[in-house]
Amino acid sequence: MPFEEPNHDPQEQDPAAQQAALENIKELGQTEVPGPMVSRIHCINIVGQVEGHVLLPPRNKTTKYEHIIPQLVAVEQNPRIQGVLVILNTVGGDIEAGLAIAEMIKGLSKPSVSLVLGGGHSIGAPIAVAARHSFIADSATVTVHPIRLTGLVVGVPQTYEYLDKMQDRVIRFITENSRITPERLRELMFRTGDLMRDIGTVLIGKEAVAAGLIDELGGLHKAVTKLEKLIEEQKSQSNEPLDGPLWQAENAEILPVKDIPLGSPGGVDH
Amino acid sequence: MMWTIVPPELVWEGVEREPKKLQQIQWHNAQVLIEPIDFGRGRVVQVLSTEPNDFLRPDLAPGAIINLGS
């Protein structure tokens, strides 16, 4: 879409266009912008703090779940979007907002690939593993550490049992969606000596892969190539078009409707 | 409840200060977060889109001025 400065008369079109081009060079380092095209891969960025129930002070750069969740719904619903690339560079944040985003990514019927750049710390880890395939850049890190009460507690004071339960939720999500075992993850979370004033582990690039947390080491090209491959695989596997109305669980056994015994697990029970 | 590597005192620094007033608008098929400058004009703060091509649009570049009347 061309940039148009309003209220200038037609003779000034050219200088205005030149100005716009100059500004493009200054702002974006480029002079031409592709026309309206629709990418079949859409991209979701999780940056800064994952912001949940509480609005964080303005000094924090945040990703708000009320922005991300409708975007994921749109990705699922829009037939032109065939896959989603989740790019993470986050320091963590609200647990429930993070888990909500992670569950949304996991629940997509369309292929998803995540790429950790810079950092995917704390609650970033479940979001990274929620995608069907996860990548981490060589220089990127994932920090895992225990959940604890932080300065400001909202609502009722939490007990240690509650903290433990929250931790279990996160550990369960991560281990169900990656190759790491709960024992190993707990060990990494409570390890001493890695962080100066704290317990926990910083996993750099291939260490995160070796631990089984992240699937593969790679950058943007690898992530996009993998996503394209997953899209093609999904297309060839199902007779339904990718944008079809039916969502089908992976490896689900397909029975004709009349063969589904009533009241059996998986049957709809109202 | 937070799980983050950032120390709580840094996360909550300035919590009592009034947050910057930002406005979310729909601008030529994209959701944009703008900082109102004066009547009908705003500066682009963030593009809330999943379409990668939206991020190449010069009218949505960070800091670009959006004239709501145009």
mmCIF file of C-alpha atoms in Angstrom:
data_model
loop_
_atom_site.group_PDB
_atom_site.id
_atom_site.type_symbol
_atom_site.label_atom_id
_atom_site.label_comp_id
_atom_site.label_asym_id
_atom_site.label_seq_id
_atom_site.Cartn_x
_atom_site.Cartn_y
_atom_site.Cartn_z
ATOM 1 C CA MET A 1 0.000 0.000 0.000
ATOM 2 C CA PRO A 2 1.614 3.258 -1.054
ATOM 3 C CA PHE A 3 2.222 5.795 1.617
ATOM 4 C CA GLU A 4 0.289 8.949 0.923
ATOM 5 C CA GLU A 5 0.775 12.186 2.674
ATOM 6 C CA PRO A 6 -2.730 13.698 2.844
ATOM 7 C CA ASN A 7 -3.627 17.246 1.728
ATOM 8 C CA HIS A 8 -0.943 17.817 -0.844
ATOM 9 C CA ASP A 9 -1.852 18.936 -4.328
ATOM 10 C CA PRO A 10 -1.119 16.806 -7.389
ATOM 11 C CA GLN A 11 1.951 18.794 -8.509
ATOM 12 C CA GLU A 12 3.645 17.827 -5.300
ATOM 13 C CA GLN A 13 3.050 14.114 -5.893
ATOM 14 C CA ASP A 14 6.565 13.496 -7.020
ATOM 15 C CA PRO A 15 8.439 15.215 -4.207
ATOM 16 C CA ALA A 16 6.082 13.528 -1.766
ATOM 17 C CA ALA A 17 6.769 10.157 -3.320
ATOM 18 C CA GLN A 18 10.471 10.887 -3.205
ATOM 19 C CA GLN A 19 10.142 11.842 0.416
ATOM 20 C CA ALA A 20 8.316 8.610 1.136
ATOM 21 C CA ALA A 21 11.016 6.655 -0.655
ATOM 22 C CA LEU A 22 13.689 8.479 1.332
ATOM 23 C CA GLU A 23 11.881 7.675 4.517
ATOM 24 C CA ASN A 24 11.684 4.060 3.460
ATOM 25 C CA ILE A 25 15.421 3.983 3.063
ATOM 26 C CA LYS A 26 15.895 5.609 6.453
ATOM 27 C CA GLU A 27 13.344 3.517 8.296
ATOM 28 C CA LEU A 28 13.455 0.183 6.581
ATOM 29 C CA GLY A 29 16.636 0.197 4.532
ATOM 30 C CA GLN A 30 14.699 -0.441 1.360
ATOM 31 C CA THR A 31 13.047 1.475 -1.410
ATOM 32 C CA GLU A 32 10.489 -0.940 -2.745
ATOM 33 C CA VAL A 33 7.765 -2.675 -0.901
ATOM 34 C CA PRO A 34 6.027 -5.715 -2.343
ATOM 35 C CA GLY A 35 2.437 -5.197 -3.411
ATOM 36 C CA PRO A 36 -0.476 -6.745 -1.604
ATOM 37 C CA MET A 37 0.241 -10.427 -1.337
ATOM 38 C CA VAL A 38 -0.846 -12.910 1.240
ATOM 39 C CA SER A 39 1.676 -15.172 2.855
ATOM 40 C CA ARG A 40 0.533 -18.707 3.516
ATOM 41 C CA ILE A 41 2.794 -18.744 6.542
ATOM 42 C CA HIS A 42 1.870 -16.354 9.266
ATOM 43 C CA CYS A 43 4.108 -15.285 12.069
ATOM 44 C CA ILE A 44 3.481 -14.729 15.769
ATOM 45 C CA ASN A 45 6.076 -12.966 17.857
ATOM 46 C CA ILE A 46 6.360 -13.526 21.570
ATOM 47 C CA VAL A 47 8.666 -10.783 22.835
ATOM 48 C CA GLY A 48 9.536 -9.279 26.194
ATOM 49 C CA GLN A 49 7.289 -10.254 29.064
ATOM 50 C CA VAL A 50 4.254 -12.407 28.463
ATOM 51 C CA GLU A 51 1.548 -10.211 29.925
ATOM 52 C CA GLY A 52 -1.453 -11.800 31.557
ATOM 53 C CA HIS A 53 -3.981 -10.709 34.108
ATOM 54 C CA VAL A 54 -2.057 -7.662 35.265
ATOM 55 C CA LEU A 55 -1.007 -4.744 33.105
ATOM 56 C CA LEU A 56 2.738 -4.426 33.584
ATOM 57 C CA PRO A 57 4.442 -1.065 34.084
ATOM 58 C CA PRO A 58 5.343 0.694 30.819
ATOM 59 C CA ARG A 59 9.067 0.018 31.155
ATOM 60 C CA ASN A 60 8.387 -3.626 30.265
ATOM 61 C CA LYS A 61 8.098 -4.637 26.667
ATOM 62 C CA THR A 62 5.203 -7.054 26.666
ATOM 63 C CA THR A 63 3.272 -9.513 24.559
ATOM 64 C CA LYS A 64 -0.360 -9.508 25.551
ATOM 65 C CA TYR A 65 -2.331 -12.717 25.437
ATOM 66 C CA GLU A 66 -5.495 -10.880 24.407
ATOM 67 C CA HIS A 67 -3.620 -9.991 21.216
ATOM 68 C CA ILE A 68 -2.093 -13.401 20.571
ATOM 69 C CA ILE A 69 -5.127 -15.564 21.250
ATOM 70 C CA PRO A 70 -7.439 -13.971 18.645
ATOM 71 C CA GLN A 71 -4.537 -14.086 16.184
ATOM 72 C CA LEU A 72 -4.259 -17.827 16.717
ATOM 73 C CA VAL A 73 -8.004 -18.184 16.230
ATOM 74 C CA ALA A 74 -7.647 -16.258 12.974
ATOM 75 C CA VAL A 75 -4.786 -18.524 11.892
ATOM 76 C CA GLU A 76 -6.950 -21.564 12.559
ATOM 77 C CA GLN A 77 -9.957 -20.152 10.734
ATOM 78 C CA ASN A 78 -8.482 -18.333 7.758
ATOM 79 C CA PRO A 79 -8.278 -20.791 4.856
ATOM 80 C CA ARG A 80 -5.454 -18.833 3.224
ATOM 81 C CA ILE A 81 -3.180 -19.318 6.210
ATOM 82 C CA GLN A 82 -1.627 -22.767 6.133
ATOM 83 C CA GLY A 83 0.959 -22.667 8.837
ATOM 84 C CA VAL A 84 2.268 -20.536 11.647
ATOM 85 C CA LEU A 85 5.768 -19.642 12.700
ATOM 86 C CA VAL A 86 6.107 -18.693 16.358
ATOM 87 C CA ILE A 87 9.169 -16.581 17.042
ATOM 88 C CA LEU A 88 10.246 -16.274 20.639
ATOM 89 C CA ASN A 89 12.503 -13.823 22.349
ATOM 90 C CA THR A 90 11.011 -13.642 25.792
ATOM 91 C CA VAL A 91 12.136 -13.315 29.392
ATOM 92 C CA GLY A 92 9.100 -15.168 30.702
ATOM 93 C CA GLY A 93 6.040 -13.707 32.340
ATOM 94 C CA ASP A 94 2.570 -14.641 33.463
ATOM 95 C CA ILE A 95 2.223 -18.396 33.859
ATOM 96 C CA GLU A 96 -1.431 -18.724 32.972
ATOM 97 C CA ALA A 97 -1.181 -16.413 29.981
ATOM 98 C CA GLY A 98 1.863 -18.350 28.777
ATOM 99 C CA LEU A 99 0.164 -21.697 29.221
ATOM 100 C CA ALA A 100 -2.935 -20.357 27.465
ATOM 101 C CA ILE A 101 -0.865 -19.313 24.453
ATOM 102 C CA ALA A 102 0.978 -22.642 24.523
ATOM 103 C CA GLU A 103 -2.280 -24.609 24.593
ATOM 104 C CA MET A 104 -3.646 -22.536 21.723
ATOM 105 C CA ILE A 105 -0.573 -23.268 19.613
ATOM 106 C CA LYS A 106 -0.725 -26.946 20.518
ATOM 107 C CA GLY A 107 -4.413 -27.100 19.638
ATOM 108 C CA LEU A 108 -4.003 -25.708 16.116
ATOM 109 C CA SER A 109 -4.935 -28.100 13.353
ATOM 110 C CA LYS A 110 -2.456 -26.352 11.075
ATOM 111 C CA PRO A 111 1.276 -26.987 11.268
ATOM 112 C CA SER A 112 3.276 -24.836 13.642
ATOM 113 C CA VAL A 113 6.994 -24.346 14.078
ATOM 114 C CA SER A 114 8.653 -22.348 16.825
ATOM 115 C CA LEU A 115 11.999 -20.631 16.704
ATOM 116 C CA VAL A 116 13.778 -19.429 19.820
ATOM 117 C CA LEU A 117 16.023 -16.465 19.096
ATOM 118 C CA GLY A 118 17.850 -14.634 21.827
ATOM 119 C CA GLY A 119 15.996 -16.156 24.723
ATOM 120 C CA GLY A 120 13.002 -18.308 25.482
ATOM 121 C CA HIS A 121 13.198 -18.219 29.242
ATOM 122 C CA SER A 122 10.877 -19.484 31.951
ATOM 123 C CA ILE A 123 7.306 -19.482 30.574
ATOM 124 C CA GLY A 124 8.829 -19.148 27.080
ATOM 125 C CA ALA A 125 9.835 -22.811 27.292
ATOM 126 C CA PRO A 126 6.286 -24.259 27.243
ATOM 127 C CA ILE A 127 5.388 -21.902 24.381
ATOM 128 C CA ALA A 128 8.412 -23.080 22.410
ATOM 129 C CA VAL A 129 7.655 -26.771 22.879
ATOM 130 C CA ALA A 130 3.935 -26.306 22.101
ATOM 131 C CA ALA A 131 4.648 -26.048 18.379
ATOM 132 C CA ARG A 132 4.850 -29.273 16.380
ATOM 133 C CA HIS A 133 8.530 -28.722 15.813
ATOM 134 C CA SER A 134 10.805 -26.413 17.742
ATOM 135 C CA PHE A 135 14.048 -24.787 16.716
ATOM 136 C CA ILE A 136 16.613 -22.849 18.668
ATOM 137 C CA ALA A 137 19.289 -20.587 17.249
ATOM 138 C CA ASP A 138 22.858 -21.522 18.094
ATOM 139 C CA SER A 139 23.291 -18.429 20.261
ATOM 140 C CA ALA A 140 19.845 -18.472 21.862
ATOM 141 C CA THR A 141 19.234 -19.593 25.428
ATOM 142 C CA VAL A 142 16.497 -21.166 27.482
ATOM 143 C CA THR A 143 16.594 -20.651 31.244
ATOM 144 C CA VAL A 144 14.628 -23.023 33.428
ATOM 145 C CA HIS A 145 14.306 -22.255 37.133
ATOM 146 C CA PRO A 146 11.809 -22.813 39.915
ATOM 147 C CA ILE A 147 8.577 -20.847 40.131
ATOM 148 C CA ARG A 148 8.456 -18.698 43.210
ATOM 149 C CA LEU A 149 6.458 -15.929 44.690
ATOM 150 C CA THR A 150 7.538 -12.637 43.283
ATOM 151 C CA GLY A 151 7.134 -9.165 44.768
ATOM 152 C CA LEU A 152 3.563 -8.434 43.965
ATOM 153 C CA VAL A 153 0.963 -11.034 44.698
ATOM 154 C CA VAL A 154 -2.401 -10.471 43.163
ATOM 155 C CA GLY A 155 -5.490 -11.745 44.927
ATOM 156 C CA VAL A 156 -5.210 -14.282 47.689
ATOM 157 C CA PRO A 157 -1.765 -15.167 48.990
ATOM 158 C CA GLN A 158 -0.511 -18.368 47.462
ATOM 159 C CA THR A 159 0.780 -21.203 49.554
ATOM 160 C CA TYR A 160 3.820 -23.317 48.828
ATOM 161 C CA GLU A 161 1.497 -26.136 47.840
ATOM 162 C CA TYR A 162 -0.049 -23.831 45.270
ATOM 163 C CA LEU A 163 3.385 -22.909 43.903
ATOM 164 C CA ASP A 164 4.162 -26.606 43.648
ATOM 165 C CA LYS A 165 0.957 -27.208 41.726
ATOM 166 C CA MET A 166 1.765 -24.383 39.301
ATOM 167 C CA GLN A 167 5.200 -25.848 38.808
ATOM 168 C CA ASP A 168 3.714 -29.272 38.136
ATOM 169 C CA ARG A 169 1.402 -27.800 35.501
ATOM 170 C CA VAL A 170 4.315 -26.261 33.674
ATOM 171 C CA ILE A 171 6.527 -29.337 33.991
ATOM 172 C CA ARG A 172 3.716 -31.574 32.749
ATOM 173 C CA PHE A 173 3.103 -29.364 29.730
ATOM 174 C CA ILE A 174 6.777 -29.187 28.802
ATOM 175 C CA THR A 175 7.429 -32.907 29.223
ATOM 176 C CA GLU A 176 4.291 -33.912 27.327
ATOM 177 C CA ASN A 177 5.338 -31.819 24.378
ATOM 178 C CA SER A 178 9.066 -32.430 24.209
ATOM 179 C CA ARG A 179 11.541 -35.266 24.656
ATOM 180 C CA ILE A 180 12.712 -34.217 28.106
ATOM 181 C CA THR A 181 11.681 -36.332 31.114
ATOM 182 C CA PRO A 182 10.087 -34.752 34.204
ATOM 183 C CA GLU A 183 13.010 -35.921 36.352
ATOM 184 C CA ARG A 184 15.580 -34.325 34.069
ATOM 185 C CA LEU A 185 13.609 -31.077 33.818
ATOM 186 C CA ARG A 186 13.261 -30.858 37.597
ATOM 187 C CA GLU A 187 16.967 -31.523 37.965
ATOM 188 C CA LEU A 188 17.777 -28.677 35.561
ATOM 189 C CA MET A 189 15.319 -26.344 37.276
ATOM 190 C CA PHE A 190 16.841 -26.877 40.704
ATOM 191 C CA ARG A 191 20.491 -27.118 39.728
ATOM 192 C CA THR A 192 22.844 -24.821 41.602
ATOM 193 C CA GLY A 193 25.979 -23.131 40.356
ATOM 194 C CA ASP A 194 24.772 -21.952 36.948
ATOM 195 C CA LEU A 195 23.020 -18.763 37.987
ATOM 196 C CA MET A 196 24.783 -16.425 40.318
ATOM 197 C CA ARG A 197 22.169 -15.696 42.963
ATOM 198 C CA ASP A 198 19.683 -18.289 41.977
ATOM 199 C CA ILE A 199 19.041 -21.911 41.200
ATOM 200 C CA GLY A 200 18.257 -23.061 37.689
ATOM 201 C CA THR A 201 20.013 -23.794 34.410
ATOM 202 C CA VAL A 202 20.817 -21.736 31.356
ATOM 203 C CA LEU A 203 20.695 -23.953 28.269
ATOM 204 C CA ILE A 204 22.495 -22.478 25.289
ATOM 205 C CA GLY A 205 21.486 -23.553 21.783
ATOM 206 C CA LYS A 206 22.576 -27.142 21.381
ATOM 207 C CA GLU A 207 22.388 -27.799 25.137
ATOM 208 C CA ALA A 208 18.632 -27.237 24.949
ATOM 209 C CA VAL A 209 18.509 -29.736 22.075
ATOM 210 C CA ALA A 210 20.698 -32.242 23.938
ATOM 211 C CA ALA A 211 18.460 -31.954 27.013
ATOM 212 C CA GLY A 212 15.485 -32.850 24.800
ATOM 213 C CA LEU A 213 13.711 -29.582 25.448
ATOM 214 C CA ILE A 214 13.964 -28.220 21.905
ATOM 215 C CA ASP A 215 13.779 -30.444 18.816
ATOM 216 C CA GLU A 216 16.489 -29.002 16.619
ATOM 217 C CA LEU A 217 19.199 -26.410 16.224
ATOM 218 C CA GLY A 218 18.508 -23.972 13.413
ATOM 219 C CA GLY A 219 17.638 -20.543 12.157
ATOM 220 C CA LEU A 220 14.961 -18.906 10.074
ATOM 221 C CA HIS A 221 15.617 -20.842 6.884
ATOM 222 C CA LYS A 222 15.440 -24.200 8.628
ATOM 223 C CA ALA A 223 12.291 -23.203 10.486
ATOM 224 C CA VAL A 224 10.490 -22.006 7.353
ATOM 225 C CA THR A 225 11.629 -25.058 5.359
ATOM 226 C CA LYS A 226 10.362 -27.368 8.098
ATOM 227 C CA LEU A 227 7.041 -25.538 8.233
ATOM 228 C CA GLU A 228 6.644 -25.789 4.437
ATOM 229 C CA LYS A 229 7.393 -29.494 4.690
ATOM 230 C CA LEU A 230 4.834 -30.001 7.461
ATOM 231 C CA ILE A 231 2.249 -28.112 5.382
ATOM 232 C CA GLU A 232 2.911 -30.341 2.365
ATOM 233 C CA GLU A 233 2.783 -33.480 4.514
ATOM 234 C CA GLN A 234 -0.515 -32.466 6.037
ATOM 235 C CA LYS A 235 -1.924 -31.666 2.604
ATOM 236 C CA SER A 236 -0.932 -35.029 1.173
ATOM 237 C CA GLN A 237 -2.125 -36.971 4.219
ATOM 238 C CA SER A 238 -5.669 -35.732 4.300
ATOM 239 C CA ASN A 239 -8.197 -35.785 1.518
ATOM 240 C CA GLU A 240 -9.830 -32.872 3.180
ATOM 241 C CA PRO A 241 -8.399 -29.605 2.044
ATOM 242 C CA LEU A 242 -6.268 -28.015 4.712
ATOM 243 C CA ASP A 243 -8.923 -25.410 5.257
ATOM 244 C CA GLY A 244 -11.614 -28.046 5.603
ATOM 245 C CA PRO A 245 -14.107 -27.860 8.405
ATOM 246 C CA LEU A 246 -13.062 -31.049 10.138
ATOM 247 C CA TRP A 247 -10.402 -31.126 12.709
ATOM 248 C CA GLN A 248 -8.849 -34.507 13.061
ATOM 249 C CA ALA A 249 -6.561 -35.648 15.813
ATOM 250 C CA GLU A 250 -3.287 -37.146 14.672
ATOM 251 C CA ASN A 251 -3.472 -40.935 14.208
ATOM 252 C CA ALA A 252 -7.145 -40.896 15.076
ATOM 253 C CA GLU A 253 -9.053 -43.928 13.916
ATOM 254 C CA ILE A 254 -11.802 -42.892 11.559
ATOM 255 C CA LEU A 255 -15.034 -44.767 11.979
ATOM 256 C CA PRO A 256 -18.197 -44.284 9.961
ATOM 257 C CA VAL A 257 -20.666 -42.476 12.148
ATOM 258 C CA LYS A 258 -22.971 -45.480 12.618
ATOM 259 C CA ASP A 259 -20.067 -47.617 13.875
ATOM 260 C CA ILE A 260 -19.265 -45.384 16.788
ATOM 261 C CA PRO A 261 -20.732 -47.127 19.838
ATOM 262 C CA LEU A 262 -22.882 -44.788 21.855
ATOM 263 C CA GLY A 263 -21.487 -43.764 25.192
ATOM 264 C CA SER A 264 -18.031 -45.034 24.315
ATOM 265 C CA PRO A 265 -15.033 -42.907 25.115
ATOM 266 C CA GLY A 266 -14.721 -40.311 22.423
ATOM 267 C CA GLY A 267 -18.443 -40.334 21.730
ATOM 268 C CA VAL A 268 -20.224 -37.099 22.350
ATOM 269 C CA ASP A 269 -22.095 -37.253 25.610
ATOM 270 C CA HIS A 270 -24.397 -34.380 26.404
ATOM 271 C CA MET B 1 1.597 -15.210 38.899
ATOM 272 C CA MET B 2 4.881 -14.676 37.148
ATOM 273 C CA TRP B 3 7.587 -17.018 35.992
ATOM 274 C CA THR B 4 10.369 -14.888 34.601
ATOM 275 C CA ILE B 5 14.115 -14.394 34.806
ATOM 276 C CA VAL B 6 13.638 -10.665 35.336
ATOM 277 C CA PRO B 7 13.837 -9.730 39.036
ATOM 278 C CA PRO B 8 10.447 -8.653 40.402
ATOM 279 C CA GLU B 9 11.705 -5.227 41.440
ATOM 280 C CA LEU B 10 12.546 -4.520 37.788
ATOM 281 C CA VAL B 11 9.269 -5.907 36.459
ATOM 282 C CA TRP B 12 7.187 -3.813 38.829
ATOM 283 C CA GLU B 13 9.308 -0.677 38.649
ATOM 284 C CA GLY B 14 7.084 2.323 38.044
ATOM 285 C CA VAL B 15 3.896 0.338 38.586
ATOM 286 C CA GLU B 16 2.264 3.366 40.215
ATOM 287 C CA ARG B 17 2.992 5.608 37.216
ATOM 288 C CA GLU B 18 0.245 6.225 34.719
ATOM 289 C CA PRO B 19 0.791 4.048 31.628
ATOM 290 C CA LYS B 20 1.214 5.634 28.213
ATOM 291 C CA LYS B 21 -2.130 6.017 26.502
ATOM 292 C CA LEU B 22 -2.108 3.839 23.435
ATOM 293 C CA GLN B 23 -4.948 3.183 21.081
ATOM 294 C CA GLN B 24 -5.638 0.092 19.018
ATOM 295 C CA ILE B 25 -7.051 0.868 15.591
ATOM 296 C CA GLN B 26 -7.849 -0.925 12.380
ATOM 297 C CA TRP B 27 -5.801 0.694 9.616
ATOM 298 C CA HIS B 28 -6.184 -0.599 6.048
ATOM 299 C CA ASN B 29 -6.712 -4.234 7.003
ATOM 300 C CA ALA B 30 -4.240 -4.319 9.862
ATOM 301 C CA GLN B 31 -4.576 -3.879 13.598
ATOM 302 C CA VAL B 32 -2.194 -1.195 14.760
ATOM 303 C CA LEU B 33 -1.315 0.176 18.159
ATOM 304 C CA ILE B 34 -0.850 3.931 17.944
ATOM 305 C CA GLU B 35 0.172 6.676 20.300
ATOM 306 C CA PRO B 36 -2.204 9.591 19.726
ATOM 307 C CA ILE B 37 -0.312 12.811 18.925
ATOM 308 C CA ASP B 38 -3.103 15.257 18.341
ATOM 309 C CA PHE B 39 -6.623 15.159 17.011
ATOM 310 C CA GLY B 40 -6.952 12.445 14.368
ATOM 311 C CA ARG B 41 -3.251 11.677 14.212
ATOM 312 C CA GLY B 42 -1.210 8.945 15.796
ATOM 313 C CA ARG B 43 2.263 7.484 15.732
ATOM 314 C CA VAL B 44 2.628 3.762 15.011
ATOM 315 C CA VAL B 45 3.913 1.909 18.052
ATOM 316 C CA GLN B 46 3.211 -1.682 17.142
ATOM 317 C CA VAL B 47 1.648 -3.650 14.325
ATOM 318 C CA LEU B 48 -0.608 -6.359 15.683
ATOM 319 C CA SER B 49 -0.666 -8.632 12.705
ATOM 320 C CA THR B 50 0.426 -12.139 11.880
ATOM 321 C CA GLU B 51 0.761 -11.338 8.175
ATOM 322 C CA PRO B 52 4.509 -10.906 7.607
ATOM 323 C CA ASN B 53 3.875 -8.598 4.632
ATOM 324 C CA ASP B 54 2.137 -6.076 6.891
ATOM 325 C CA PHE B 55 5.506 -5.476 8.489
ATOM 326 C CA LEU B 56 6.895 -4.360 5.141
ATOM 327 C CA ARG B 57 4.255 -1.681 4.680
ATOM 328 C CA PRO B 58 5.781 1.794 4.846
ATOM 329 C CA ASP B 59 2.598 3.261 6.273
ATOM 330 C CA LEU B 60 2.950 0.912 9.238
ATOM 331 C CA ALA B 61 6.670 1.378 9.830
ATOM 332 C CA PRO B 62 7.558 2.054 13.455
ATOM 333 C CA GLY B 63 7.123 5.755 14.138
ATOM 334 C CA ALA B 64 5.121 6.404 10.961
ATOM 335 C CA ILE B 65 2.352 8.939 11.380
ATOM 336 C CA ILE B 66 -1.160 7.762 10.687
ATOM 337 C CA ASN B 67 -3.673 10.390 9.722
ATOM 338 C CA LEU B 68 -7.006 8.917 10.638
ATOM 339 C CA GLY B 69 -8.839 11.255 8.282
ATOM 340 C CA SER B 70 -7.054 10.018 5.155
#
